[in-house]
Each structure stands twice: as structure tokens, then as C-alpha cells.
Amino acid sequence: MPSTLGFAILAVLARGARTGYELTAVMGRPVGYFWTARHSQIHTDLQKLLADGLVRFEAEHGPGPQDKKVYHLTPEGMAALRAWVTEPPRARPERDELVLKTYASWLADPAEVAGLFRAQLALHEERIAQYESQQADFAETPSLGEPSFGNYAALWCGLSYERHRADWCRWMLARLDATPRADGLRAEGSSEDPRRDTGH
Amino acid sequence: MPSTLGFAILAVLARGARTGYELTAVMGRPVGYFWTARHSQIHTDLQKLLADGLVRFEAEHGPGPQDKKVYHLTPEGMAALRAWVTEPPRARPERDELVLKTYASWLADPAEVAGLFRAQLALHEERIAQYESQQADFAETPSLGEPSFGNYAALWCGLSYERHRADWCRWMLARLDATPRADGLRAEGSSEDPRRDTGH
DNA sequence: GCGACCATGTAACACGTTACATGATTGC
DNA sequence: GCAATCATGTAACGTGTTACATGGTCGC
């Protein structure tokens, strides 16, 4: 069974044949939002997929010392990918360094912690703006069965995630600015409790 | 410089001396929500922290062939931890298998994809209930400077995260049930667009 | 007597990152 | 001529998981 990266590669190839180089590029931008890999890892994984008969390539002598290899799915590769899609994702442990820092934040100067969260909030707000503009590029929600449905759904998730994070940063800033200093500056209003409008 | 796990260990030890075994236990439940490790990794990392002079231990001959070692922070360890807290977290690439599956979901039977998301939603709802009851155990928001502030803030983040995820699952289910079948069942109303009440 | 819990460690392997290594084509 | 882009690969290292290995105490 391929690794998750193997399936990520299959998922990209399901949308069209690509070279290892091109796969690396999509692992940077569109797919990179939820799964990334460097070219070194992609090339080695591609060789495993090849050995398992899930992909094949046509060699066209491109630039450089080696042939350029355009990979595409085999019927077995497509079948493996389809079967994988609906299997439950295998749970990977959460690892979140910011939350870990927060766990230890009682040890630090609140003003410095606030600086950390202000920087983090700025990052999230930037990404929100970026995702919103990407979302606006979709004339309407793509329907199931088109590849772009996958893009749209992933984007929705990313946007929702960034907003949750931004909310949390604002909540932290409100706590952090509220207590110890009296220098006038404090974060403007944001939701005080996550239980607000989520329903039920 | 210690690894992130090293700092996680320091963060736990800042709240009180612990054996490697006890550290493993907290990496399971409270801290495990945002950083985990197995005992094998904890023991080896503890040896690195020891070599760097960030922790020390008192040996009490406990059960088993070896001595029981109760670790505590050194002043250098505490200083390193305090300095680390307010440094920006080093960015680790997102890796989210469910979103990856979603990206490829246009290939699969919508009914089966819906099954996947229903199972996922159930998981999130369970965690929401669990976190809510944990939140209710706090009489009031702990103030900065107490260790429990870290616990409370991390819990707030986790709760907000689970709600965002559950929302996304509901949105997916609404899409998935809406289109292809006509068997009467469809997901009840949930937010249709993540841009709703987040402000700005 | 048996299983759960306490307690520490090592080794092999999988996954991921960084760095090393090569070289042609295209645009400035 | 130089830099960017296209294109493929290997090696060393760090991090994390699984499995191996040992053995005492306590409650049933």
C-alpha cells in the first residue's frame, strides 16, 4: 500500500499526466495547502508507485542528463485511488507548536506573548484575504464529479480554519491586553467564547 | 537547541518534577491534544536535555531493574523555556489527509464520501461534548500567570477547531446529499458559507 | 498465580528535510 | 555571459513509530 504521499501523487495524476518536476510544483501551491513534499521525496515515491504498477511513464528526452518522464495512472492506480478516497483517514497525532507555547505562556511576559499572537493574527488575516479572493474566482460552487469540486471544498475548509485561528488569536489578545499593563492599547472586540453561533 | 519535543518536556517539568513514565502519561492526555510522543522518544530526548544541562534528576530506586529518575528543570532549562515561548513557532507544512481525500472526492461515489464525512462529524461532535464538559470544570477563566491559563487557552483553541471541522463536515454533507440521489435523506441546515459572522 | 501498573531503556524502520550533484534551454 | 527554469536523481540526517527487552510491586 502506498504512503499518503503516494496517494497524493495519484490524486494529482488523476487530473492529468505530469512529470516529477510538475508534481513538485503542484505540491507547492494548490495541493501544498494540505499536503507537501520536496522533489527528492516525490521522485523516490514515484519509483515505488512504478514498482507497484500504479503509474507508468512515457519518456521524452527533455533537458538535462536524464530523460524527461511523463507519468500517468494505470487502471490499477485509478482503482487504488478510488478505494482509498472513501476509507477513513488514519489518525495522525495533533502537533501544534503555537498551542504548546500557549500551554507554557503563563511563564512569559504577557506583552511579549501578545506580540507573538499579533504576528500570528496578521499571518492568518493575510491568508484569509488570499483565500477569499481565490474563492471569488469560482463563479459558482462546482458540482460533484468535476475535479474543481475538490479544489473548492478544500478551499472552504482552509478558509474556515484560518478564521477559527484568527478568532482564537483575537481572544488571546483580549486576555493578554486586559490584565497587566495600563498603556492604553488593547485589542478591539472579538468573540469572547467559541460556543457562540455554531448551533446545537 | 532542543527539539520541539524537548521544549514540550520542559513545559511539563516547569509545572513540577516528573519521571519519564509520568511525562509519557501527560503526553497522552492533557498535552497530547497538541503534542505527543511515545516513551521511547521521551527517554532519548530526556538524555539530550540532560547533556545540555537543561534538566537534572534525583534517583530514587523505584521498581524495575533501573533506578527511578525524577527530573526537574535547571535554571538554564527554565531560561531556555521562557525564551522559546515568545519566539515565533517554526512553520511546519500542513498535512491533512481528510482534505486530501476531499481533493480527490470527485472520483468517488458521493454516497460513500458522505459516509466518510458522517463518521468524521460524529467524531468531532464527540470531542466537542468532551471539551465542553472540560471547559465547564473551570469555574472561571484562569488569569495569566497561573499554569491553568495555559490549559484553558489550549482547550479554547481545541474547541474552536473541532467546531470549525464539524461545520465543514456539515457543509460537505449538505453538498453531497443535495445532488445525486433522491432517497429523501439529506443533512439538516448548517452554515452554507464560512464568511458569515466572523466580522470585518 | 495473574494481570495491571510502574519504570527504564535499545533497535529497526518509515517518513521528511536539507544538501549534494548534473546539465540543457530560454530570455535578458 | 548569466540567471531562471526545466529536469532527474542520491546521501545524510532528524524526527517519530513500532517492536523488543527487563523486571518489581500491588490488588484480586
Coordinates of C-alpha atoms (C1' of nucleotides) in Angstrom, one line a residue:
Chain A
M1 CA 0.0 0.0 0.0
P2 CA 1.3 3.4 -1.0
S3 CA 2.1 6.0 1.7
T4 CA -0.2 9.0 2.0
L5 CA 2.2 10.9 -0.3
G6 CA 1.8 8.1 -2.8
F7 CA -2.0 8.7 -2.8
A8 CA -1.4 12.5 -3.1
I9 CA 0.6 11.9 -6.2
L10 CA -2.1 9.6 -7.6
A11 CA -4.7 12.2 -6.8
V12 CA -2.8 14.8 -8.9
L13 CA -2.1 12.3 -11.7
A14 CA -5.8 11.5 -11.8
R15 CA -6.3 15.1 -13.2
G16 CA -3.7 14.6 -15.9
A17 CA -0.2 13.2 -16.7
R18 CA 2.7 15.1 -15.2
T19 CA 6.5 14.9 -14.8
G20 CA 8.1 14.6 -11.4
Y21 CA 9.0 18.3 -11.7
E22 CA 5.5 19.3 -12.4
L23 CA 4.2 17.2 -9.5
T24 CA 6.7 19.1 -7.2
A25 CA 5.2 22.3 -8.5
V26 CA 1.6 21.4 -7.6
M27 CA 2.8 20.1 -4.2
G28 CA 4.0 23.7 -3.7
R29 CA 0.9 25.7 -4.5
P30 CA -2.6 24.1 -4.8
V31 CA -2.0 20.8 -3.1
G32 CA 0.6 22.1 -0.8
Y33 CA -2.1 23.7 1.3
F34 CA -2.9 20.3 2.7
W35 CA -0.1 18.0 1.7
T36 CA 3.5 18.9 0.7
A37 CA 6.7 17.1 -0.4
R38 CA 10.1 18.0 -1.9
H39 CA 11.2 16.8 -5.2
S40 CA 13.6 14.3 -3.7
Q41 CA 10.7 12.6 -1.9
I42 CA 8.4 12.7 -4.9
H43 CA 11.0 11.1 -7.2
T44 CA 11.6 8.2 -4.7
D45 CA 7.9 7.7 -4.1
L46 CA 7.2 7.7 -7.8
Q47 CA 9.6 4.8 -8.2
K48 CA 7.7 2.9 -5.6
L49 CA 4.4 3.6 -7.4
L50 CA 6.1 2.4 -10.5
A51 CA 7.2 -0.8 -8.9
D52 CA 3.7 -1.4 -7.6
G53 CA 2.3 -0.9 -11.1
L54 CA 0.1 2.1 -10.1
V55 CA 1.7 4.5 -12.5
R56 CA 3.6 4.3 -15.8
F57 CA 5.6 6.9 -17.8
E58 CA 6.4 7.9 -21.3
A59 CA 10.0 9.0 -21.7
E60 CA 10.6 12.1 -23.9
H61 CA 14.2 13.2 -23.9
G62 CA 13.8 16.5 -22.2
P63 CA 16.6 18.9 -20.9
G64 CA 19.3 17.6 -18.6
P65 CA 21.2 14.4 -18.5
Q66 CA 18.2 12.1 -18.0
D67 CA 15.1 11.6 -20.0
K68 CA 12.0 13.5 -19.1
K69 CA 9.4 11.2 -17.7
V70 CA 5.7 12.0 -18.1
Y71 CA 3.8 9.9 -15.6
H72 CA 0.2 8.7 -15.8
L73 CA -2.1 6.5 -13.8
T74 CA -2.6 2.8 -14.7
P75 CA -6.1 1.3 -14.3
E76 CA -4.8 -0.3 -11.1
G77 CA -3.6 3.1 -9.9
M78 CA -7.0 4.6 -10.5
A79 CA -8.7 1.7 -8.7
A80 CA -6.4 2.1 -5.7
L81 CA -7.0 5.8 -5.5
R82 CA -10.8 5.4 -5.7
A83 CA -10.8 2.8 -3.0
W84 CA -8.6 5.0 -0.8
V85 CA -10.8 8.1 -1.1
T86 CA -13.6 6.7 0.9
E87 CA -11.6 4.9 3.6
P88 CA -11.4 6.7 6.9
P89 CA -8.2 8.8 7.2
R90 CA -5.7 7.2 9.5
A91 CA -5.5 9.4 12.6
R92 CA -2.2 11.3 13.0
P93 CA -1.5 12.9 16.3
E94 CA -2.0 16.6 16.6
R95 CA 1.2 18.7 16.7
D96 CA 0.7 22.4 17.1
E97 CA 3.7 24.4 18.3
L98 CA 1.7 27.6 18.9
V99 CA -0.7 25.8 21.3
L100 CA 2.3 24.3 23.0
K101 CA 3.7 27.7 23.5
T102 CA 0.3 28.8 24.8
Y103 CA 0.4 26.0 27.3
A104 CA 3.6 27.4 28.7
S105 CA 2.6 31.1 28.2
W106 CA 1.9 31.6 31.9
L107 CA 5.7 31.7 32.4
A108 CA 6.3 34.6 30.0
D109 CA 5.8 38.4 29.9
P110 CA 2.2 38.9 28.7
A111 CA 3.3 41.8 26.5
E112 CA 5.7 39.6 24.6
V113 CA 3.2 36.8 24.3
A114 CA 0.8 39.4 22.8
G115 CA 3.5 40.3 20.2
L116 CA 3.6 36.7 19.2
F117 CA -0.1 36.5 18.7
R118 CA -0.3 39.8 16.9
A119 CA 2.2 38.5 14.4
Q120 CA 0.3 35.2 14.1
L121 CA -3.0 37.1 13.6
A122 CA -1.5 39.2 10.8
L123 CA -0.5 36.0 9.0
H124 CA -4.0 34.5 9.3
E125 CA -5.6 37.7 8.1
E126 CA -3.3 37.7 5.1
R127 CA -4.3 34.1 4.2
I128 CA -8.0 34.9 4.7
A129 CA -7.8 37.7 2.2
Q130 CA -5.9 35.4 -0.2
Y131 CA -8.4 32.6 0.1
E132 CA -11.3 34.9 -0.2
S133 CA -10.0 36.2 -3.5
Q134 CA -9.5 32.6 -4.7
Q135 CA -13.0 31.8 -3.6
A136 CA -14.3 34.8 -5.6
D137 CA -12.7 33.3 -8.7
F138 CA -15.2 30.5 -8.6
A139 CA -18.3 31.8 -10.4
E140 CA -20.4 29.3 -8.5
T141 CA -19.9 26.2 -6.4
P142 CA -18.6 23.4 -8.7
S143 CA -20.7 20.4 -8.7
L144 CA -19.7 16.9 -7.6
G145 CA -18.0 14.9 -10.3
E146 CA -15.9 17.8 -11.6
P147 CA -12.3 18.0 -10.3
S148 CA -12.7 21.6 -9.3
F149 CA -15.2 20.5 -6.6
G150 CA -12.2 19.1 -4.8
N151 CA -10.4 22.4 -5.0
Y152 CA -13.4 24.3 -3.9
A153 CA -14.2 22.1 -0.9
A154 CA -10.5 22.2 0.2
L155 CA -10.5 26.0 -0.1
W156 CA -13.7 26.2 2.0
C157 CA -12.0 24.1 4.7
G158 CA -8.9 26.2 4.6
L159 CA -10.8 29.5 4.9
S160 CA -12.8 28.2 7.8
Y161 CA -9.7 27.0 9.5
E162 CA -7.9 30.4 9.1
R163 CA -10.9 32.2 10.5
H164 CA -11.0 29.9 13.5
R165 CA -7.4 30.5 14.1
A166 CA -7.8 34.3 13.7
D167 CA -10.6 34.2 16.2
W168 CA -8.5 32.4 18.7
C169 CA -5.6 34.8 18.3
R170 CA -8.1 37.7 18.9
W171 CA -9.4 36.0 22.0
M172 CA -5.9 35.5 23.3
L173 CA -5.0 39.1 22.6
A174 CA -8.1 40.3 24.5
R175 CA -7.0 38.2 27.5
L176 CA -3.4 39.3 27.2
D177 CA -4.0 43.0 26.9
A178 CA -6.8 43.1 29.5
T179 CA -4.8 42.3 32.6
P180 CA -1.3 43.6 33.4
R181 CA -0.5 46.8 31.6
A182 CA -2.2 50.2 31.6
D183 CA -0.6 51.7 28.5
G184 CA -3.9 52.3 26.7
L185 CA -3.6 49.9 23.8
R186 CA -5.8 46.8 23.7
A187 CA -7.2 44.5 21.0
E188 CA -10.6 45.6 19.7
G189 CA -13.7 43.5 20.3
S190 CA -13.8 39.9 19.2
S191 CA -15.9 36.9 20.2
E192 CA -15.3 36.0 23.8
D193 CA -16.5 32.5 23.7
P194 CA -16.3 29.9 21.0
R195 CA -19.7 28.5 21.7
R196 CA -21.5 31.4 20.1
D197 CA -23.4 30.7 16.9
T198 CA -22.3 27.2 15.9
G199 CA -25.8 25.8 16.7
H200 CA -26.9 23.0 18.9
Chain B
M1 CA 18.8 23.8 20.8
P2 CA 16.3 21.3 21.9
S3 CA 13.7 19.9 19.5
T4 CA 10.1 21.0 19.9
L5 CA 9.5 17.8 21.9
G6 CA 12.4 18.9 24.2
F7 CA 10.5 22.1 24.9
A8 CA 7.3 20.2 25.4
I9 CA 9.1 18.2 28.1
L10 CA 10.5 21.4 29.6
A11 CA 7.0 22.9 29.6
V12 CA 5.6 20.0 31.6
L13 CA 8.6 19.9 34.0
A14 CA 8.0 23.7 34.6
R15 CA 4.8 22.6 36.4
G16 CA 6.6 20.1 38.6
A17 CA 9.2 17.4 38.7
R18 CA 8.2 14.1 36.9
T19 CA 9.7 10.8 35.9
G20 CA 10.0 9.7 32.3
Y21 CA 7.0 7.5 32.9
E22 CA 4.9 10.3 34.2
L23 CA 5.9 12.5 31.3
T24 CA 4.7 9.8 28.9
A25 CA 1.4 9.8 30.7
V26 CA 0.8 13.6 30.3
M27 CA 1.9 13.4 26.7
G28 CA -1.0 11.0 26.4
R29 CA -3.8 13.1 27.9
P30 CA -3.6 16.8 28.6
V31 CA -0.5 17.7 26.5
G32 CA -1.3 15.0 23.9
Y33 CA -4.0 17.2 22.4
F34 CA -1.4 19.4 20.8
W35 CA 1.9 17.5 21.1
T36 CA 2.5 13.7 21.6
A37 CA 5.4 11.3 22.0
R38 CA 6.0 7.7 23.0
H39 CA 8.1 6.8 26.0
S40 CA 11.0 5.7 23.8
Q41 CA 11.3 9.2 22.3
I42 CA 10.8 10.9 25.7
H43 CA 13.6 8.9 27.3
T44 CA 16.0 9.6 24.5
D45 CA 15.1 13.3 24.4
L46 CA 15.5 13.5 28.2
Q47 CA 19.0 12.3 27.8
K48 CA 19.7 15.1 25.3
L49 CA 18.2 17.7 27.7
L50 CA 20.4 16.2 30.4
A51 CA 23.5 16.5 28.3
D52 CA 22.6 20.1 27.6
G53 CA 22.2 20.8 31.3
L54 CA 18.6 21.9 30.9
V55 CA 17.2 19.2 33.3
R56 CA 18.6 17.2 36.2
F57 CA 17.3 14.2 38.1
E58 CA 17.2 12.7 41.6
A59 CA 17.4 8.9 41.5
E60 CA 15.2 7.0 43.8
H61 CA 15.4 3.3 43.5
G62 CA 12.0 2.5 42.1
P63 CA 10.6 -0.7 40.7
G64 CA 12.3 -2.4 37.8
P65 CA 16.0 -3.1 37.1
Q66 CA 16.9 0.6 36.8
D67 CA 16.6 3.5 39.3
K68 CA 13.6 5.7 39.1
K69 CA 14.6 9.2 37.9
V70 CA 12.7 12.2 39.0
Y71 CA 13.5 15.0 36.5
H72 CA 13.3 18.7 37.2
L73 CA 14.3 21.9 35.4
T74 CA 17.7 23.6 36.0
P75 CA 17.8 27.4 35.9
E76 CA 19.2 27.1 32.4
G77 CA 16.3 24.9 31.4
M78 CA 13.8 27.4 32.8
A79 CA 15.6 30.3 30.9
A80 CA 15.6 28.4 27.7
L81 CA 11.9 27.6 28.0
R82 CA 10.9 31.2 28.8
A83 CA 12.9 32.4 25.8
W84 CA 11.3 29.8 23.5
V85 CA 7.7 30.7 24.5
T86 CA 7.7 34.1 22.8
E87 CA 9.7 33.1 19.7
P88 CA 7.5 32.7 16.6
P89 CA 6.7 29.0 16.1
R90 CA 8.6 27.5 13.2
A91 CA 6.2 26.9 10.4
R92 CA 5.5 23.2 9.7
P93 CA 3.7 22.3 6.5
E94 CA 0.1 21.4 6.7
R95 CA -0.7 17.8 6.3
D96 CA -4.4 16.8 6.3
E97 CA -5.4 13.5 4.9
L98 CA -9.1 14.2 5.0
V99 CA -8.7 17.3 2.9
L100 CA -6.5 15.4 0.5
K101 CA -9.3 12.8 0.2
T102 CA -11.7 15.6 -0.4
Y103 CA -9.5 16.9 -3.2
A104 CA -9.9 13.5 -4.9
S105 CA -13.5 13.1 -3.9
W106 CA -14.8 13.9 -7.4
L107 CA -13.7 10.4 -8.4
A108 CA -15.8 8.6 -5.8
D109 CA -19.4 7.7 -5.2
P110 CA -21.0 10.7 -3.4
A111 CA -22.9 8.3 -1.1
E112 CA -19.7 6.7 0.1
V113 CA -18.0 10.0 0.5
A114 CA -21.0 11.1 2.6
G115 CA -20.5 8.1 4.8
L116 CA -16.9 9.1 5.4
F117 CA -18.0 12.6 6.5
R118 CA -20.8 11.4 8.7
A119 CA -18.3 9.2 10.6
Q120 CA -15.9 12.2 10.8
L121 CA -18.7 14.5 12.0
A122 CA -19.6 12.1 14.7
L123 CA -16.0 12.1 16.0
H124 CA -15.9 15.8 16.1
E125 CA -19.2 16.1 17.9
E126 CA -18.0 13.6 20.5
R127 CA -14.9 15.7 21.1
I128 CA -16.9 18.9 21.3
A129 CA -19.1 17.4 24.0
Q130 CA -15.9 16.2 25.8
Y131 CA -14.2 19.6 25.6
E132 CA -17.3 21.4 26.6
S133 CA -17.5 19.4 29.8
Q134 CA -13.9 20.1 30.5
Q135 CA -14.5 23.8 29.9
A136 CA -17.4 23.7 32.4
D137 CA -15.0 22.3 35.0
F138 CA -13.3 25.7 35.1
A139 CA -15.2 27.8 37.5
E140 CA -14.0 30.9 35.6
T141 CA -11.3 31.8 33.2
P142 CA -7.9 31.4 34.9
S143 CA -5.8 34.5 34.9
L144 CA -2.4 35.0 33.3
G145 CA 0.4 33.8 35.4
E146 CA -1.3 30.6 36.7
P147 CA -0.4 27.4 34.9
S148 CA -4.1 26.6 34.3
F149 CA -4.3 29.6 32.0
G150 CA -2.3 27.5 29.5
N151 CA -4.7 24.6 29.8
Y152 CA -7.7 26.9 29.4
A153 CA -6.4 28.7 26.4
A154 CA -5.4 25.4 24.7
L155 CA -8.8 24.0 25.4
W156 CA -10.5 27.1 23.9
C157 CA -8.4 26.6 20.7
G158 CA -9.2 22.9 20.5
L159 CA -12.9 23.5 21.0
S160 CA -13.0 26.2 18.3
Y161 CA -11.1 23.9 16.0
E162 CA -13.5 21.0 16.5
R163 CA -16.4 23.3 15.8
H164 CA -14.8 24.5 12.6
R165 CA -14.2 21.0 11.5
A166 CA -17.8 19.9 12.3
D167 CA -19.1 22.9 10.4
W168 CA -17.1 21.9 7.4
C169 CA -18.3 18.3 7.6
R170 CA -21.9 19.5 7.7
W171 CA -21.3 21.7 4.7
M172 CA -19.8 18.8 2.8
L173 CA -22.7 16.6 3.8
A174 CA -25.2 19.2 2.5
R175 CA -23.4 19.3 -0.9
L176 CA -23.0 15.5 -1.0
D177 CA -26.7 14.7 -0.2
A178 CA -28.1 17.5 -2.3
T179 CA -27.2 16.3 -5.8
P180 CA -27.3 12.8 -7.0
R181 CA -29.7 10.7 -5.0
A182 CA -33.4 11.1 -4.4
D183 CA -33.9 8.9 -1.4
G184 CA -35.3 11.6 0.9
L185 CA -32.5 11.9 3.5
R186 CA -30.3 15.0 3.5
A187 CA -28.3 16.8 6.1
E188 CA -30.2 19.4 8.1
G189 CA -29.3 23.1 7.8
S190 CA -25.8 24.3 8.6
S191 CA -23.9 27.3 7.6
E192 CA -23.6 27.5 3.8
D193 CA -20.6 29.8 3.6
P194 CA -17.7 30.3 6.1
R195 CA -17.8 34.0 5.6
R196 CA -20.8 34.5 7.9
D197 CA -20.3 36.2 11.3
T198 CA -16.5 36.4 11.6
G199 CA -16.6 40.2 11.4
H200 CA -14.5 42.6 9.3
Chain C
dG1 C1' -0.6 -17.1 40.5
dC2 C1' -2.0 -13.4 37.2
dG3 C1' -2.7 -9.1 35.3
dA4 C1' -2.3 -4.1 35.7
dC5 C1' 0.7 -0.6 36.6
dC6 C1' 5.3 1.4 37.4
dA7 C1' 9.7 2.1 35.4
dT8 C1' 13.7 2.3 32.0
dG9 C1' 16.0 1.5 28.1
dT10 C1' 17.6 -0.1 22.8
dA11 C1' 17.0 -1.2 17.7
dA12 C1' 14.9 -1.2 13.3
dC13 C1' 12.3 1.2 10.2
dA14 C1' 9.3 4.9 7.9
dC15 C1' 8.8 9.5 6.7
dG16 C1' 10.5 14.1 5.7
dT17 C1' 14.2 17.8 5.0
dT18 C1' 18.5 19.6 3.5
dA19 C1' 22.2 19.3 0.8
dC20 C1' 24.8 17.4 -2.9
dA21 C1' 25.3 16.5 -8.0
dT22 C1' 24.3 17.2 -13.0
dG23 C1' 23.1 19.6 -17.2
dA24 C1' 20.2 21.7 -21.2
dT25 C1' 17.2 25.5 -22.9
dT26 C1' 15.4 30.2 -22.8
dG27 C1' 15.3 35.1 -22.1
dC28 C1' 18.0 39.2 -20.8
Chain D
dG1 C1' 27.8 35.6 -20.5
dC2 C1' 24.3 35.0 -16.6
dA3 C1' 20.3 33.8 -14.3
dA4 C1' 16.0 31.4 -14.3
dT5 C1' 13.5 27.5 -15.4
dC6 C1' 13.2 22.7 -16.6
dA7 C1' 14.5 18.1 -15.2
dT8 C1' 16.3 13.9 -12.6
dG9 C1' 18.5 11.7 -9.2
dT10 C1' 21.4 10.3 -4.4
dA11 C1' 23.1 10.8 0.6
dA12 C1' 23.0 12.2 5.2
dC13 C1' 20.4 13.5 8.9
dG14 C1' 16.5 14.4 12.1
dT15 C1' 12.1 13.1 13.9
dG16 C1' 8.7 9.7 15.1
dT17 C1' 6.6 4.8 15.4
dT18 C1' 6.8 0.0 16.4
dA19 C1' 8.7 -3.6 18.5
dC20 C1' 12.0 -5.8 21.5
dA21 C1' 13.8 -6.4 26.3
dT22 C1' 13.6 -6.4 31.5
dG23 C1' 11.7 -6.7 36.0
dG24 C1' 9.4 -5.2 40.6
dT25 C1' 5.0 -4.1 43.4
dC26 C1' 0.1 -4.3 44.3
dG27 C1' -4.6 -5.9 44.2
dC28 C1' -7.6 -9.8 43.1

